Short mmCIF file of C-alpha atoms and ligand atoms in Angstrom, two decimals:
data_model
loop_
_atom_site.label_atom_id
_atom_site.label_comp_id
_atom_site.label_asym_id
_atom_site.label_seq_id
_atom_site.Cartn_x
_atom_site.Cartn_y
_atom_site.Cartn_z
CA MET E 1 15.03 -18.08 -30.91
CA THR E 2 16.75 -14.94 -32.08
CA ILE E 3 17.37 -12.10 -29.72
CA SER E 4 17.73 -8.87 -31.58
CA THR E 5 18.94 -5.66 -30.02
CA GLN E 6 15.54 -4.36 -31.00
CA ASN E 7 13.85 -6.72 -28.49
CA ILE E 8 16.20 -5.86 -25.68
CA LEU E 9 15.84 -2.14 -26.25
CA GLU E 10 12.09 -2.44 -26.21
CA LEU E 11 12.34 -3.46 -22.55
CA ASP E 12 13.18 0.16 -21.82
CA THR E 13 9.70 1.27 -22.76
CA PRO E 14 7.57 -1.79 -22.07
CA THR E 15 3.84 -1.89 -22.47
CA LEU E 16 1.59 -3.47 -19.89
CA GLU E 17 0.43 -6.06 -22.45
CA GLU E 18 3.97 -7.07 -23.30
CA ILE E 19 5.06 -7.46 -19.68
CA THR E 20 1.90 -9.33 -18.78
CA ARG E 21 2.61 -11.73 -21.62
CA TYR E 22 6.23 -12.29 -20.51
CA TYR E 23 5.04 -12.95 -16.96
CA ARG E 24 2.37 -15.35 -18.20
CA ASP E 25 4.69 -17.23 -20.57
CA HIS E 26 7.93 -17.19 -18.61
CA ILE E 27 7.32 -16.48 -14.92
CA SER E 28 3.88 -17.45 -13.68
CA PRO E 29 0.35 -16.80 -14.96
CA ASP E 30 -1.02 -16.88 -11.42
CA LEU E 31 1.55 -14.40 -10.14
CA VAL E 32 0.68 -11.91 -12.85
CA ARG E 33 -3.01 -12.30 -12.03
CA LEU E 34 -2.28 -11.69 -8.34
CA LEU E 35 -0.12 -8.65 -8.96
CA ARG E 36 -2.55 -7.16 -11.45
CA LEU E 37 -5.28 -7.56 -8.87
CA THR E 38 -3.48 -5.63 -6.14
CA GLY E 39 -1.52 -3.19 -8.25
CA PHE E 40 -3.93 -3.33 -11.18
CA GLY E 41 -1.37 -3.26 -13.88
CA ALA E 42 1.14 -0.65 -12.83
CA LEU E 43 4.71 -1.33 -13.93
CA GLU E 44 7.31 -0.05 -11.50
CA MET E 45 9.58 2.14 -13.57
CA SER E 46 11.36 4.39 -11.10
CA ALA E 47 11.27 5.40 -7.46
CA GLU E 48 12.54 8.10 -5.15
CA GLY E 49 12.04 8.67 -1.44
CA CYS E 50 8.51 7.62 -0.48
CA TRP E 51 7.32 7.49 -4.08
CA VAL E 52 7.12 4.83 -6.81
CA VAL E 53 6.39 5.89 -10.40
CA ASP E 54 4.64 3.74 -13.03
CA GLN E 55 4.83 3.59 -16.84
CA ASN E 56 2.35 6.44 -17.18
CA GLY E 57 4.18 8.73 -14.81
CA ARG E 58 1.59 8.14 -12.08
CA ARG E 59 3.09 8.47 -8.59
CA TYR E 60 2.26 6.15 -5.70
CA LEU E 61 2.98 6.83 -2.06
CA ASP E 62 4.81 3.73 -0.77
CA PHE E 63 3.44 2.89 2.68
CA SER E 64 4.36 -0.80 2.50
CA GLY E 65 8.01 0.12 2.11
CA GLY E 66 9.00 -3.24 0.63
CA TYR E 67 7.96 -4.95 3.90
CA GLY E 68 10.67 -3.01 5.69
CA VAL E 69 13.31 -2.76 2.96
CA PHE E 70 12.88 0.96 2.33
CA SER E 71 13.60 2.40 5.75
CA LEU E 72 15.68 5.11 4.07
CA GLY E 73 13.17 5.52 1.27
CA HIS E 74 13.93 4.54 -2.31
CA ARG E 75 17.40 5.38 -3.64
CA HIS E 76 18.65 7.46 -0.72
CA PRO E 77 21.25 9.77 -2.35
CA LYS E 78 23.99 8.94 0.20
CA VAL E 79 23.63 5.19 -0.39
CA VAL E 80 23.39 5.56 -4.17
CA ALA E 81 26.52 7.73 -4.20
CA ALA E 82 28.43 5.23 -2.04
CA VAL E 83 27.49 2.32 -4.29
CA LYS E 84 28.34 4.24 -7.47
CA ASP E 85 31.73 5.12 -6.05
CA GLN E 86 32.30 1.50 -5.01
CA LEU E 87 31.48 0.29 -8.54
CA ASP E 88 34.55 2.12 -9.76
CA LYS E 89 36.76 0.39 -7.17
CA ILE E 90 35.87 -3.25 -6.55
CA ALA E 91 32.36 -4.66 -6.87
CA LEU E 92 32.52 -8.31 -5.82
CA SER E 93 35.08 -9.95 -3.58
CA SER E 94 38.06 -11.97 -4.78
CA ARG E 95 37.47 -14.05 -1.64
CA VAL E 96 41.23 -14.49 -1.42
CA PHE E 97 42.33 -11.13 -0.04
CA LEU E 98 41.03 -9.45 3.08
CA ASN E 99 37.87 -7.48 2.41
CA PRO E 100 38.11 -4.14 4.23
CA LEU E 101 34.45 -3.19 3.79
CA GLN E 102 33.22 -6.45 5.30
CA ALA E 103 35.53 -5.90 8.28
CA LYS E 104 34.36 -2.31 8.73
CA LEU E 105 30.73 -3.32 8.53
CA ALA E 106 31.21 -6.05 11.15
CA HIS E 107 32.90 -3.46 13.36
CA GLN E 108 30.04 -0.96 12.94
CA LEU E 109 27.39 -3.59 13.61
CA ALA E 110 29.16 -4.61 16.81
CA LYS E 111 28.92 -0.96 17.91
CA VAL E 112 25.16 -0.58 17.38
CA CYS E 113 23.98 -4.10 18.23
CA PRO E 114 23.00 -5.08 21.79
CA GLU E 115 25.78 -5.99 24.19
CA GLY E 116 27.77 -9.12 23.43
CA LEU E 117 26.80 -9.33 19.74
CA GLU E 118 30.27 -8.80 18.36
CA TYR E 119 30.69 -11.12 15.38
CA SER E 120 29.01 -11.09 11.99
CA PHE E 121 28.47 -13.56 9.17
CA PHE E 122 27.29 -11.91 5.94
CA SER E 123 24.94 -13.30 3.32
CA ASN E 124 22.48 -11.88 0.81
CA SER E 125 19.01 -12.22 2.28
CA GLY E 126 16.97 -12.75 5.41
CA THR E 127 16.43 -16.44 4.91
CA GLU E 128 20.18 -16.99 4.50
CA ALA E 129 20.81 -15.09 7.72
CA ILE E 130 18.44 -17.54 9.44
CA GLU E 131 20.04 -20.60 7.81
CA ALA E 132 23.42 -19.55 9.23
CA SER E 133 21.90 -19.02 12.67
CA LEU E 134 20.36 -22.51 12.70
CA LYS E 135 23.62 -24.22 11.76
CA MET E 136 25.53 -22.12 14.25
CA ALA E 137 23.11 -23.05 17.03
CA ARG E 138 23.41 -26.77 16.39
CA LEU E 139 27.17 -26.48 16.23
CA ALA E 140 27.46 -24.48 19.45
CA THR E 141 25.07 -26.56 21.54
CA GLY E 142 25.43 -30.05 20.09
CA ARG E 143 21.62 -30.21 20.30
CA ARG E 144 19.21 -30.67 17.41
CA ALA E 145 15.76 -29.22 18.08
CA PHE E 146 14.33 -25.78 17.31
CA VAL E 147 11.40 -23.91 18.81
CA SER E 148 9.66 -20.85 17.37
CA THR E 149 6.23 -19.19 17.58
CA HIS E 150 2.86 -19.64 15.87
CA GLY E 151 2.47 -17.29 12.90
CA SER E 152 6.20 -16.60 12.76
CA TYR E 153 7.98 -15.96 9.49
CA HIS E 154 11.67 -16.71 9.07
CA GLY E 155 12.00 -17.18 5.32
CA LYS E 156 11.31 -19.83 2.69
CA THR E 157 14.47 -21.88 2.17
CA MET E 158 14.25 -25.36 3.71
CA GLY E 159 15.81 -24.54 7.08
CA SER E 160 14.02 -21.24 7.62
CA LEU E 161 10.76 -22.75 6.43
CA SER E 162 11.19 -25.61 8.89
CA VAL E 163 11.23 -23.18 11.81
CA SER E 164 8.42 -20.93 10.54
CA GLY E 165 4.98 -21.03 12.09
CA ARG E 166 2.55 -21.31 9.19
CA GLU E 167 1.56 -24.79 7.95
CA LYS E 168 0.29 -23.62 4.56
CA TYR E 169 3.81 -22.91 3.31
CA LYS E 170 5.40 -25.94 4.95
CA GLU E 171 3.05 -28.80 4.22
CA PRO E 172 3.90 -29.21 0.49
CA PHE E 173 7.59 -29.69 1.36
CA GLU E 174 7.54 -32.17 4.21
CA PRO E 175 9.61 -33.75 5.60
CA LEU E 176 11.32 -30.60 6.88
CA ILE E 177 13.98 -30.26 9.54
CA LYS E 178 12.98 -31.86 12.79
CA PRO E 179 12.59 -31.80 15.76
CA PHE E 180 10.60 -28.59 15.68
CA GLN E 181 7.86 -27.15 17.81
CA ALA E 182 5.88 -23.88 17.62
CA VAL E 183 4.56 -22.25 20.78
CA PRO E 184 2.06 -19.38 21.15
CA PHE E 185 3.66 -15.94 20.74
CA GLY E 186 4.00 -14.16 24.07
CA ASP E 187 3.38 -17.26 26.21
CA LEU E 188 6.26 -17.88 28.63
CA GLU E 189 4.66 -20.93 30.22
CA ALA E 190 4.37 -22.68 26.88
CA LEU E 191 7.98 -21.80 26.13
CA ASP E 192 9.04 -23.12 29.51
CA ALA E 193 7.46 -26.46 28.68
CA ALA E 194 8.94 -26.56 25.17
CA LEU E 195 12.58 -25.88 26.07
CA THR E 196 13.60 -29.46 26.70
CA GLU E 197 17.16 -30.80 26.80
CA ASP E 198 17.39 -31.34 23.06
CA VAL E 199 16.56 -27.73 22.09
CA ALA E 200 19.40 -25.84 20.39
CA ALA E 201 17.64 -22.53 19.82
CA PHE E 202 14.45 -20.54 20.24
CA LEU E 203 13.63 -18.22 17.33
CA LEU E 204 11.55 -15.13 17.94
CA GLU E 205 10.66 -11.99 16.02
CA PRO E 206 10.48 -9.27 18.71
CA ILE E 207 7.76 -7.80 16.49
CA GLN E 208 6.07 -10.40 14.33
CA GLY E 209 5.81 -8.96 10.82
CA GLU E 210 4.11 -11.50 8.56
CA GLY E 211 2.21 -12.93 11.52
CA GLY E 212 0.14 -9.73 11.65
CA ILE E 213 2.25 -7.09 13.47
CA HIS E 214 2.37 -8.46 17.01
CA VAL E 215 4.65 -6.65 19.46
CA ALA E 216 6.28 -8.81 22.12
CA ALA E 217 5.85 -7.30 25.58
CA ASP E 218 9.12 -6.17 27.15
CA GLU E 219 8.42 -8.51 30.08
CA TYR E 220 8.08 -11.43 27.68
CA LEU E 221 11.43 -10.62 26.03
CA ARG E 222 13.13 -10.49 29.43
CA GLY E 223 11.48 -13.78 30.35
CA VAL E 224 12.67 -15.34 27.08
CA ARG E 225 16.22 -14.22 27.85
CA ASP E 226 16.14 -15.73 31.34
CA LEU E 227 14.57 -19.01 30.28
CA CYS E 228 16.98 -19.54 27.40
CA THR E 229 19.96 -18.81 29.64
CA GLN E 230 18.72 -21.22 32.32
CA ARG E 231 18.22 -24.04 29.81
CA GLY E 232 21.39 -23.52 27.79
CA VAL E 233 19.24 -22.69 24.74
CA LEU E 234 20.43 -20.03 22.29
CA TRP E 235 17.97 -17.21 21.63
CA ILE E 236 17.85 -16.14 17.98
CA ALA E 237 16.11 -12.76 17.62
CA ASP E 238 14.91 -12.38 14.03
CA GLU E 239 15.10 -8.63 13.41
CA VAL E 240 15.12 -8.95 9.63
CA GLN E 241 12.01 -6.76 9.42
CA CYS E 242 11.73 -4.91 12.74
CA GLY E 243 15.44 -4.16 13.21
CA LEU E 244 17.55 -1.12 12.31
CA CYS E 245 15.44 1.75 13.67
CA ARG E 246 12.00 0.70 12.43
CA SER E 247 10.64 0.04 15.93
CA GLY E 248 11.86 3.41 17.19
CA ARG E 249 15.10 2.04 18.63
CA TRP E 250 18.09 0.58 16.82
CA PHE E 251 16.63 -2.86 17.51
CA ALA E 252 13.25 -3.95 18.85
CA VAL E 253 14.97 -5.93 21.66
CA ASP E 254 16.48 -2.62 22.86
CA TRP E 255 13.04 -1.65 24.20
CA ALA E 256 13.39 -4.47 26.73
CA GLY E 257 17.10 -3.93 27.32
CA VAL E 258 18.01 -7.52 26.51
CA SER E 259 20.60 -9.16 24.25
CA PRO E 260 19.85 -12.24 22.21
CA ASP E 261 22.66 -14.73 21.44
CA ILE E 262 22.15 -14.37 17.72
CA MET E 263 20.39 -11.62 15.79
CA THR E 264 19.46 -11.80 12.10
CA LEU E 265 19.29 -8.70 9.90
CA ALA E 266 18.54 -8.13 6.22
CA LYS E 267 15.74 -6.12 4.61
CA SER E 268 16.78 -2.52 5.37
CA LEU E 269 20.47 -3.26 5.98
CA GLY E 270 21.40 -2.47 2.36
CA GLY E 271 19.60 0.88 2.56
CA GLY E 272 16.97 -0.12 0.00
CA VAL E 273 19.68 -0.18 -2.66
CA MET E 274 21.60 -3.47 -2.26
CA PRO E 275 20.56 -6.88 -0.91
CA ILE E 276 22.51 -8.04 2.14
CA GLY E 277 21.87 -10.27 5.15
CA ALA E 278 23.77 -10.50 8.42
CA THR E 279 23.86 -13.04 11.24
CA VAL E 280 25.28 -11.23 14.26
CA PHE E 281 26.28 -13.42 17.20
CA ASN E 282 27.95 -13.48 20.59
CA SER E 283 31.01 -15.52 21.48
CA GLN E 284 28.96 -18.28 23.10
CA ALA E 285 26.85 -18.82 19.99
CA GLY E 286 29.90 -18.62 17.75
CA LYS E 287 32.27 -20.67 19.84
CA ALA E 288 32.38 -23.62 17.45
CA TYR E 289 31.78 -21.68 14.23
CA LYS E 290 34.47 -19.06 14.76
CA GLY E 291 37.17 -21.75 14.73
CA ARG E 292 35.76 -23.39 11.58
CA PRO E 293 34.84 -20.43 9.35
CA LEU E 294 34.65 -22.50 6.16
CA LEU E 295 31.91 -24.79 7.47
CA HIS E 296 29.29 -22.31 6.29
CA THR E 297 30.08 -19.84 3.49
CA SER E 298 28.49 -17.75 0.74
CA THR E 299 30.13 -16.65 -2.51
CA PHE E 300 28.40 -13.28 -2.67
CA GLY E 301 27.95 -12.78 1.07
CA GLY E 302 29.71 -9.67 2.36
CA ASN E 303 30.58 -8.41 -1.10
CA PRO E 304 32.06 -4.90 -1.31
CA LEU E 305 29.05 -3.32 -3.04
CA ALA E 306 26.58 -4.59 -0.47
CA CYS E 307 28.84 -3.79 2.49
CA ARG E 308 29.45 -0.28 1.18
CA ALA E 309 25.68 0.24 0.90
CA ALA E 310 25.18 -1.10 4.43
CA LEU E 311 27.90 1.14 5.87
CA ALA E 312 26.31 4.17 4.21
CA SER E 313 22.89 3.09 5.52
CA LEU E 314 24.06 2.77 9.12
CA GLU E 315 25.56 6.23 8.81
CA VAL E 316 22.31 7.69 7.48
CA MET E 317 20.29 5.95 10.21
CA GLU E 318 22.51 7.54 12.82
CA ASN E 319 22.97 11.02 11.28
CA GLU E 320 19.33 11.47 10.31
CA ASN E 321 18.04 10.15 13.66
CA LEU E 322 15.86 7.58 11.97
CA ALA E 323 15.04 5.74 15.21
CA GLU E 324 13.72 8.92 16.78
CA ASN E 325 11.87 9.76 13.55
CA ALA E 326 10.25 6.33 13.59
CA CYS E 327 9.04 7.03 17.14
CA LEU E 328 7.66 10.50 16.41
CA SER E 329 6.14 9.80 12.99
CA GLY E 330 4.96 6.43 14.25
CA GLN E 331 3.00 8.16 16.97
CA VAL E 332 1.34 10.53 14.49
CA LEU E 333 0.45 7.70 12.12
CA LYS E 334 -0.77 5.44 14.91
CA GLU E 335 -3.01 8.16 16.35
CA GLY E 336 -4.46 8.72 12.88
CA LEU E 337 -5.09 5.00 12.45
CA LYS E 338 -6.74 4.79 15.88
CA ARG E 339 -8.99 7.74 15.03
CA LEU E 340 -10.14 5.93 11.90
CA ALA E 341 -10.60 2.69 13.83
CA THR E 342 -13.00 4.54 16.14
CA SER E 343 -14.97 5.83 13.13
CA TYR E 344 -15.14 2.40 11.49
CA PRO E 345 -15.59 -0.09 14.36
CA ASP E 346 -17.71 -2.25 12.04
CA LEU E 347 -14.65 -2.86 9.84
CA VAL E 348 -11.61 -2.37 12.07
CA ARG E 349 -10.88 -4.63 15.03
CA ASP E 350 -7.51 -3.32 16.22
CA VAL E 351 -4.58 -0.99 15.56
CA ARG E 352 -1.19 -1.95 16.92
CA GLY E 353 2.57 -1.83 16.44
CA ARG E 354 5.62 0.10 17.49
CA GLY E 355 7.48 2.91 15.75
CA LEU E 356 6.75 2.73 12.03
CA MET E 357 5.83 -0.93 12.04
CA LEU E 358 2.07 -0.60 12.38
CA GLY E 359 -0.85 -2.83 11.56
CA MET E 360 -4.61 -2.42 11.22
CA GLU E 361 -6.61 -5.58 11.80
CA PHE E 362 -10.04 -6.00 10.21
CA HIS E 363 -12.93 -8.20 11.28
CA GLU E 364 -12.79 -10.11 7.99
CA ASP E 365 -10.16 -10.90 5.34
CA LYS E 366 -12.32 -9.40 2.60
CA TYR E 367 -12.15 -5.94 4.18
CA GLY E 368 -8.35 -6.06 4.09
CA GLY E 369 -8.38 -7.09 0.43
CA SER E 370 -10.79 -4.30 -0.48
CA LEU E 371 -8.74 -1.74 1.45
CA ILE E 372 -5.54 -2.53 -0.45
CA PHE E 373 -7.39 -2.24 -3.74
CA GLU E 374 -9.05 1.06 -2.79
CA MET E 375 -5.78 2.47 -1.47
CA VAL E 376 -3.88 1.74 -4.71
CA LYS E 377 -6.73 3.39 -6.62
CA ARG E 378 -5.97 6.45 -4.50
CA ASP E 379 -2.23 6.17 -5.21
CA VAL E 380 -1.15 4.72 -1.85
CA ILE E 381 0.57 1.35 -1.53
CA ALA E 382 -0.28 -0.72 1.54
CA VAL E 383 -0.16 -4.51 1.81
CA TYR E 384 -1.42 -7.19 4.12
CA THR E 385 0.79 -9.50 6.15
CA LEU E 386 1.60 -12.85 4.59
CA ASN E 387 0.39 -15.08 7.41
CA GLN E 388 -2.56 -12.91 8.41
CA PRO E 389 -4.47 -11.39 5.45
CA ARG E 390 -6.89 -9.50 7.70
CA VAL E 391 -4.04 -7.28 8.89
CA ILE E 392 -2.84 -4.42 6.69
CA ARG E 393 0.61 -3.17 7.56
CA PHE E 394 2.03 0.32 7.33
CA GLU E 395 5.81 0.42 7.05
CA PRO E 396 6.65 3.71 5.30
CA PRO E 397 10.21 5.01 5.03
CA LEU E 398 11.46 6.20 8.43
CA ASN E 399 12.07 9.68 7.02
CA VAL E 400 8.44 10.01 5.86
CA GLY E 401 7.04 13.54 6.13
CA ARG E 402 3.94 14.72 8.01
CA GLU E 403 2.29 15.70 4.76
CA GLU E 404 2.78 12.21 3.36
CA ILE E 405 1.29 10.69 6.50
CA GLU E 406 -1.76 12.96 6.08
CA THR E 407 -2.07 11.94 2.43
CA ALA E 408 -2.01 8.25 3.38
CA LEU E 409 -4.55 8.72 6.18
CA ASN E 410 -6.90 10.61 3.85
CA ALA E 411 -6.68 7.83 1.28
CA LEU E 412 -7.31 5.29 4.05
CA GLN E 413 -10.37 7.17 5.25
CA GLU E 414 -11.86 7.28 1.75
CA SER E 415 -10.99 3.60 1.27
CA LEU E 416 -12.69 2.64 4.52
CA ALA E 417 -15.80 4.58 3.51
CA GLU E 418 -15.85 2.90 0.11
CA THR E 419 -15.29 -0.54 1.65
CA ARG E 420 -18.14 -0.01 4.08
CA ARG E 421 -20.38 1.13 1.23
CA ARG E 422 -19.56 -1.93 -0.88
CA LEU E 423 -19.06 -4.72 1.64
CA GLY E 424 -20.09 -3.55 5.05
CA LYS E 425 -23.21 -4.21 7.01
CA SER E 426 -25.39 -1.10 7.11
CA GLU E 427 -24.24 1.53 9.60
C1 PLP W 1 11.35 -11.11 5.23
C2 PLP W 1 11.73 -11.86 6.45
C3 PLP W 1 12.60 -12.96 6.38
C4 PLP W 1 13.11 -13.52 5.08
O1 PLP W 1 13.87 -12.61 4.39
P1 PLP W 1 14.16 -12.84 2.81
O2 PLP W 1 15.16 -11.79 2.48
O3 PLP W 1 12.86 -12.66 2.11
O4 PLP W 1 14.69 -14.21 2.67
C5 PLP W 1 12.95 -13.56 7.57
N1 PLP W 1 12.50 -13.12 8.75
C6 PLP W 1 11.67 -12.05 8.85
C7 PLP W 1 11.21 -11.59 10.18
C8 PLP W 1 11.24 -11.40 7.69
O5 PLP W 1 10.38 -10.38 7.78
#
């Protein structure tokens, strides 16, 4: 096959037909069908703030926010400038010399993370942050088993998948890492029974994202802390999606005033510009790992570009009061969603969430599917949660404006009306 410059240049102005064909022939025919169904054939060409622009210049309001990646919006100017500057210095690490940006980032994370979480291991994604936490927990405790919650999502590499709570994604890959047990989310008694002598760690998302936006009660989080301490089990709080200001505090565990032993971060850590994952841990969790730092490594983990983006992001989160913004805007959005829920009780079962991590649950999956479709038609992006398709999530940038919230709510109202007209029982 010959690759002419002509072909490569054509990628700059692709047509929908061409891209669909490349997807079908070289990525996955089913994926392109799925994406064309939800986004009906828009190509993402550029993005800024809360907006994504397609090949025809049509602008979409991004209220799914990359499942939590775009807490600062798309291409926040401070993060883009930091990364551009870093490109002219050193991009990837030699891995031989000391890496000042990695050290600074670990220092900054220790400042904002809950008490005791003072050490960081850097990787490139959420699932890698979980993998590191699992190995660390086995190493620190000398125990083998893991416990997590029903509906939980911790990533799709073998280890993370093993401790996730949805059979559909696990079953084709058995045997996975064992022993493993899932307990009901929010149920301390069940956890009490599950934390036997062989358990190394309990994994919990303080706000379940893919499970359908379930907020752990503060009492439950405090109970989890106590139980894990009593049993010598490490508590891994997976804040890959809910962490870093989205819940209205720096971290969702801050609402309960508790510190996990290990906390995993990723999605928004790179400011929506660079991919980066972090496993932040206390000295008890890291006691064996800290002395053997080459047991678990990553070539690209903690690279200067990603760390520079993360440092800029933490600065923006602090200077632009994104946690407080998430609280205030979250309240406005949630009230709007609740108002609509009251008008459409035949479609909507519940509205819940914290800060700007909100979900709307429908009585049936088909309503959720229709809503997403109708919303995109009206230029607003919203998506359902992976493990619970009857829940649509709203995770806009934390600096979203009032006007944009109104725009999204108006589109939602029209979409609900259209869904009722097409699929609903008569009023
Ligand atoms: C997205 C997510 C992950 C996995 O992150 P990837 O970067 O996709 O590997 C893990 N845990 C939670 C809670 C997530 O939302």
